[in-house]
């Protein structure tokens, strides 16, 4: 194995279903349902910045697609296909096979065909760029700007585990083997809430996926919608990994920061009218996804978080920003 073309042919050219034109021509082709719009999004992942160099290539393939599918989920879009840009320092067949296995397993699960890409040698480290395409019924996309005063604020799944795992691996908090084992999956194998996003289309107003931390991502909804919010810290959903172990090993401020500002979550935060509560509970139940009401949209701007005793937290942790010094 030596060339770029052999690499693509062997690892990234699995057949796609009828109606799509996949790799092998100058462009891929796909259609959308009449009356629906194309939803598209792209995400870059750089070695050393978005993933550790020694990460399992299977989980990297999974995550590179998962973070993009999560963007489709946040719009309520149905996945159609994706493009994969690969910058690799060298051709490593074992790495490519494992990466492709992780990528295709998730792509197949969501009917998101790999229909093309680009491959090049990089000068330093691995660079990944995935672009996804989905479709959403016109005017039913879940926009950030659609939150309304009085809406409930909901979050799917649980918060915080990926942040704790990431900080342990980065040496920012002490390594605790049991806690790492319990939280690592959340960091390396995030589950994009694609089905949930599609079901939310006719029940929710605004939605966003939590990639940079709950406060920051909810903040985008608030800004775009011109509203404010109240959150109740005791209601934030904590997974069993943190619930069982953290009380003994994690300082409360580390846990608070993980829940409120921890990134890499890939759950959905969305707003919906209180009249939707029972429908949303039924959706969560059917999908087997925990849906938790964590606060309320207010017409007055600003984001206030109340702690266990009902006091507004004065110093809130901040989310992730690539260019913050
Ligand atoms: P072009 O010269 O038109 O850019 P390339 O030689 O780069 O085409 O790619 C050849 C074919 O292989 C194209 O159809 C392209 O979409 C596909 N391809 C290249 N890299 C990848 C990849 N990493 N994953 C999937 N398909 C790929
Ligand atoms: Mg090319």
Coordinates of C-alpha atoms and ligand atoms in Angstrom, one line a residue:
X1 CA 0.0 0.0 0.0
X2 CA 1.5 3.3 -1.0
X3 CA -0.7 5.8 -2.7
X4 CA -3.5 8.1 -1.7
X5 CA -5.8 6.4 -4.2
X6 CA -5.1 2.9 -2.8
X7 CA -5.9 4.2 0.7
X8 CA -9.2 5.7 -0.5
X9 CA -10.2 2.7 -2.5
X10 CA -9.4 0.2 0.2
X11 CA -10.8 2.0 3.3
X12 CA -13.1 4.8 2.3
X13 CA -15.0 3.6 -0.8
X14 CA -17.8 1.3 0.6
X15 CA -20.8 1.2 -1.6
X16 CA -23.6 3.7 -1.2
X17 CA -27.3 3.1 -1.7
X18 CA -29.2 3.7 -5.0
X19 CA -30.1 7.3 -5.6
X20 CA -26.7 8.6 -4.3
X21 CA -23.5 9.0 -6.3
X22 CA -20.6 8.3 -4.0
X23 CA -16.8 8.7 -4.3
X24 CA -15.1 8.2 -7.6
X25 CA -16.3 11.1 -9.6
X26 CA -15.5 14.8 -9.3
X27 CA -18.6 15.5 -7.2
X28 CA -21.0 13.3 -5.2
X29 CA -24.7 13.6 -6.0
X30 CA -27.7 13.3 -3.8
X31 CA -31.3 14.4 -3.8
X32 CA -33.6 15.8 -1.1
X33 CA -37.3 15.2 -0.5
X34 CA -39.4 17.9 -2.4
X35 CA -40.3 20.7 0.0
X36 CA -37.4 19.9 2.3
X37 CA -34.2 21.9 2.7
X38 CA -30.6 20.8 2.9
X39 CA -29.0 21.2 6.3
X40 CA -25.2 21.1 6.2
X41 CA -22.4 21.6 8.7
X42 CA -18.7 21.0 8.9
X43 CA -16.3 20.4 11.8
X44 CA -12.5 20.3 12.0
X45 CA -10.7 18.0 14.4
X46 CA -7.0 18.6 14.9
X47 CA -4.6 16.2 16.7
X48 CA -3.4 17.7 20.0
X49 CA -6.3 20.2 20.0
X50 CA -9.5 18.1 19.7
X51 CA -8.1 14.7 20.4
X52 CA -5.1 13.1 22.1
X53 CA -2.5 11.5 19.8
X54 CA -2.9 8.1 21.4
X55 CA -6.7 8.0 21.1
X56 CA -8.2 4.7 19.8
X57 CA -8.6 5.3 16.0
X58 CA -12.0 3.6 16.2
X59 CA -13.3 6.1 18.6
X60 CA -11.8 8.9 16.6
X61 CA -13.6 7.7 13.5
X62 CA -16.8 7.6 15.5
X63 CA -16.4 10.9 17.1
X64 CA -15.4 12.8 13.9
X65 CA -18.8 11.9 12.5
X66 CA -20.7 12.0 15.8
X67 CA -19.9 15.7 16.4
X68 CA -21.2 16.5 12.9
X69 CA -24.3 14.4 13.2
X70 CA -25.0 16.2 16.5
X71 CA -25.2 19.5 14.5
X72 CA -27.8 17.9 12.2
X73 CA -29.7 16.6 15.3
X74 CA -29.7 20.2 16.8
X75 CA -31.5 21.4 13.6
X76 CA -33.9 18.4 13.6
X77 CA -32.5 17.2 10.3
X78 CA -32.4 13.7 8.9
X79 CA -28.8 12.6 7.9
X80 CA -28.3 12.0 4.2
X81 CA -24.5 11.8 3.6
X82 CA -21.1 13.1 4.5
X83 CA -17.7 14.0 3.1
X84 CA -14.4 13.2 4.9
X85 CA -11.3 15.3 4.6
X86 CA -8.2 13.5 5.8
X87 CA -4.7 15.0 6.4
X88 CA -2.4 12.3 7.5
X89 CA 1.4 12.5 8.1
X90 CA 1.8 8.9 6.7
X91 CA -0.2 6.0 5.6
X92 CA -0.8 3.6 8.5
X93 CA -3.1 0.8 7.3
X94 CA -4.0 -0.4 10.8
X95 CA -4.9 3.1 11.8
X96 CA -6.9 3.6 8.6
X97 CA -8.8 0.3 9.0
X98 CA -9.8 1.1 12.6
X99 CA -10.7 4.7 11.9
X100 CA -12.9 3.6 9.0
X101 CA -14.6 0.9 11.1
X102 CA -15.5 3.5 13.7
X103 CA -16.7 6.0 11.1
X104 CA -18.7 3.6 9.0
X105 CA -20.4 1.9 12.0
X106 CA -21.9 5.2 13.1
X107 CA -22.6 6.3 9.5
X108 CA -24.5 3.0 8.8
X109 CA -26.4 3.4 12.1
X110 CA -27.8 6.7 10.9
X111 CA -28.0 6.1 7.1
X112 CA -25.4 8.8 6.5
X113 CA -23.4 7.5 3.5
X114 CA -19.8 8.6 3.0
X115 CA -20.1 10.0 -0.5
X116 CA -16.6 11.5 -1.0
X117 CA -13.8 13.5 0.5
X118 CA -10.2 14.6 0.1
X119 CA -7.0 13.0 1.3
X120 CA -3.6 14.6 1.6
X121 CA -0.3 14.2 3.4
X122 CA -0.1 16.6 6.3
X123 CA 3.2 18.1 7.6
X124 CA 2.3 17.6 11.2
X125 CA -0.3 15.5 13.0
X126 CA -3.6 14.3 11.8
X127 CA -6.3 16.7 10.6
X128 CA -9.9 15.6 10.1
X129 CA -12.7 17.5 8.5
X130 CA -16.1 16.0 8.2
X131 CA -19.0 17.7 6.4
X132 CA -22.5 16.3 6.8
X133 CA -25.6 16.8 4.8
X134 CA -29.1 16.2 6.0
X135 CA -32.6 17.3 5.1
X136 CA -35.3 19.0 7.1
X137 CA -38.8 20.0 6.3
X138 CA -38.8 23.7 5.3
X139 CA -39.8 26.0 8.2
X140 CA -39.5 23.1 10.7
X141 CA -35.8 23.4 11.4
X142 CA -35.0 24.0 15.1
X143 CA -33.4 27.4 15.0
X144 CA -31.4 29.0 17.8
X145 CA -33.5 32.1 17.5
X146 CA -36.9 30.5 18.2
X147 CA -36.9 30.4 22.1
X148 CA -39.9 32.2 23.7
X149 CA -40.3 33.6 27.2
X150 CA -42.1 31.0 29.4
X151 CA -40.5 28.1 27.5
X152 CA -39.1 25.2 29.6
X153 CA -35.4 24.5 29.0
X154 CA -34.6 20.9 28.6
X155 CA -31.4 18.9 28.2
X156 CA -31.0 15.3 27.0
X157 CA -28.8 12.7 28.6
X158 CA -26.3 13.7 31.3
X159 CA -23.7 16.4 31.7
X160 CA -20.1 16.6 32.8
X161 CA -18.5 13.2 32.3
X162 CA -16.6 14.1 29.1
X163 CA -15.1 17.2 30.7
X164 CA -13.9 15.2 33.8
X165 CA -12.3 12.5 31.6
X166 CA -10.7 15.2 29.4
X167 CA -9.3 17.1 32.3
X168 CA -7.9 13.9 33.9
X169 CA -6.2 12.9 30.6
X170 CA -4.8 16.4 30.2
X171 CA -3.4 16.3 33.7
X172 CA -5.5 19.3 34.9
X173 CA -7.1 17.3 37.7
X174 CA -5.6 14.3 39.5
X175 CA -6.0 11.0 37.7
X176 CA -8.4 8.6 39.4
X177 CA -8.4 5.3 37.5
X178 CA -11.9 4.3 38.5
X179 CA -13.4 7.7 37.6
X180 CA -11.5 7.8 34.3
X181 CA -12.8 4.4 33.4
X182 CA -16.4 5.5 34.2
X183 CA -16.2 8.8 32.3
X184 CA -14.0 8.1 29.3
X185 CA -16.7 6.7 27.1
X186 CA -18.6 9.9 27.3
X187 CA -15.5 11.7 25.9
X188 CA -14.5 9.2 23.2
X189 CA -17.8 7.7 22.1
X190 CA -20.4 10.5 22.2
X191 CA -23.9 9.6 21.1
X192 CA -25.4 12.1 18.7
X193 CA -29.1 12.6 19.4
X194 CA -30.3 12.3 15.8
X195 CA -33.6 10.6 16.4
X196 CA -34.5 12.9 19.2
X197 CA -33.7 16.0 17.1
X198 CA -36.0 14.8 14.4
X199 CA -38.8 14.1 16.8
X200 CA -38.4 17.5 18.5
X201 CA -39.2 19.3 15.2
X202 CA -42.9 19.5 16.0
X203 CA -42.6 20.0 19.8
X204 CA -39.6 22.3 20.5
X205 CA -38.9 25.9 19.7
X206 CA -35.1 26.3 19.8
X207 CA -32.4 23.7 20.0
X208 CA -28.6 23.5 20.1
X209 CA -26.1 20.7 20.7
X210 CA -23.8 21.1 23.7
X211 CA -20.3 21.1 22.3
X212 CA -18.7 24.0 24.2
X213 CA -20.6 23.8 27.6
X214 CA -24.2 24.2 28.7
X215 CA -24.0 27.9 29.7
X216 CA -22.1 29.0 26.6
X217 CA -24.3 27.0 24.2
X218 CA -27.6 28.0 25.9
X219 CA -26.2 31.5 25.8
X220 CA -26.2 31.3 22.0
X221 CA -29.9 30.5 22.1
X222 CA -30.6 33.4 24.4
X223 CA -28.7 35.9 22.3
X224 CA -30.2 34.7 19.0
X225 CA -33.7 34.8 20.6
X226 CA -33.3 38.0 22.5
X227 CA -34.4 36.4 25.8
X228 CA -32.9 35.4 29.2
X229 CA -33.0 32.3 31.3
X230 CA -33.1 30.8 34.8
X231 CA -31.4 27.5 35.5
X232 CA -31.7 25.3 38.6
X233 CA -28.4 23.7 39.4
X234 CA -29.8 20.8 41.5
X235 CA -31.8 19.7 38.4
X236 CA -28.8 19.3 36.2
X237 CA -28.7 15.6 35.1
X238 CA -25.6 13.9 36.4
X239 CA -24.8 10.4 35.0
X240 CA -24.1 7.5 37.4
X241 CA -20.3 7.8 36.8
X242 CA -20.2 11.2 38.4
X243 CA -23.0 10.6 40.9
X244 CA -21.5 7.6 42.5
X245 CA -17.8 8.6 42.5
X246 CA -17.5 12.3 42.4
X247 CA -18.7 13.0 45.9
X248 CA -15.6 11.3 47.2
X249 CA -13.0 12.4 44.7
X250 CA -14.0 15.7 43.0
X251 CA -14.0 19.1 44.6
X252 CA -17.5 20.7 44.3
X253 CA -16.2 23.5 42.1
X254 CA -14.7 21.0 39.6
X255 CA -18.1 19.2 39.4
X256 CA -20.0 22.5 39.0
X257 CA -17.7 23.6 36.2
X258 CA -18.0 20.2 34.5
X259 CA -21.8 20.4 34.6
X260 CA -22.3 24.0 33.7
X261 CA -19.3 24.7 31.4
X262 CA -17.9 21.3 30.4
X263 CA -17.7 20.7 26.6
X264 CA -17.8 17.7 24.4
X265 CA -21.2 16.6 25.6
X266 CA -23.2 16.3 22.3
X267 CA -26.5 16.2 24.0
X268 CA -29.3 18.6 23.0
X269 CA -30.4 21.6 24.9
X270 CA -33.8 22.8 23.7
X271 CA -36.7 25.0 24.7
X272 CA -40.4 24.1 24.4
X273 CA -43.7 25.5 25.7
X274 CA -44.9 23.9 29.0
X275 CA -47.9 22.5 27.1
X276 CA -45.4 20.1 25.4
X277 CA -44.2 18.5 28.7
X278 CA -46.2 15.2 28.4
X279 CA -45.4 14.8 24.7
X280 CA -41.7 15.3 25.4
X281 CA -41.7 12.9 28.3
X282 CA -43.3 10.3 26.0
X283 CA -40.7 10.9 23.3
X284 CA -37.9 10.5 25.9
X285 CA -39.5 7.3 27.1
X286 CA -39.9 5.8 23.7
X287 CA -36.3 6.6 22.6
X288 CA -34.8 5.6 26.0
X289 CA -33.2 9.0 26.3
X290 CA -33.4 10.9 29.6
X291 CA -35.0 14.4 29.1
X292 CA -34.7 16.7 32.0
X293 CA -36.3 20.1 32.6
X294 CA -33.5 22.3 33.9
X295 CA -34.9 25.9 33.7
X296 CA -37.1 28.5 32.2
X297 CA -36.8 31.1 29.4
X298 CA -37.5 34.6 30.7
X299 CA -38.1 37.8 28.7
X300 CA -35.5 39.7 30.7
X301 CA -32.0 39.2 29.3
X302 CA -29.3 37.4 31.3
X303 CA -28.6 33.9 32.5
X304 CA -29.1 33.2 36.2
X305 CA -28.3 29.8 37.8
X306 CA -29.8 29.0 41.2
X307 CA -27.9 26.7 43.6
X308 CA -29.2 24.0 46.0
X309 CA -30.6 26.6 48.5
X310 CA -32.0 28.9 45.8
X311 CA -29.3 31.5 45.8
X312 CA -28.1 32.9 42.4
X313 CA -24.5 31.7 41.8
X314 CA -22.4 34.9 41.5
X315 CA -19.4 33.6 39.7
X316 CA -20.3 31.2 36.8
X317 CA -17.7 29.1 35.1
X318 CA -17.1 29.9 31.4
X319 CA -17.3 27.6 28.4
X320 CA -14.7 26.8 25.8
X321 CA -13.4 29.3 23.3
X322 CA -10.5 28.4 20.9
X323 CA -9.0 31.9 20.9
X324 CA -9.5 32.8 24.6
X325 CA -6.1 33.4 26.2
Ligands
LIG1 P1 -10.3 15.4 -7.0 O1 -9.0 15.4 -7.7 O2 -11.5 15.7 -7.9 O3 -10.3 16.3 -5.8 P2 -9.5 13.1 -5.5 O4 -8.5 12.5 -6.4 O5 -9.1 14.0 -4.4 O6 -10.5 13.9 -6.5 O7 -10.5 12.0 -5.0 C1 -10.9 11.0 -5.8 C2 -12.3 10.5 -5.3 O8 -12.1 9.9 -4.0 C3 -13.3 11.6 -5.2 O9 -14.5 11.1 -5.6 C4 -13.3 11.9 -3.7 O10 -14.6 12.3 -3.2 C5 -13.0 10.5 -3.1 N1 -12.2 10.7 -1.8 C6 -11.0 11.3 -1.6 N2 -10.7 11.2 -0.3 C7 -11.7 10.6 0.3 C8 -11.9 10.2 1.7 N3 -11.0 10.6 2.7 N4 -13.0 9.6 2.0 C9 -13.9 9.3 1.0 N5 -13.8 9.6 -0.2 C10 -12.7 10.2 -0.6
LIG2 MG1 -8.9 15.9 -4.1

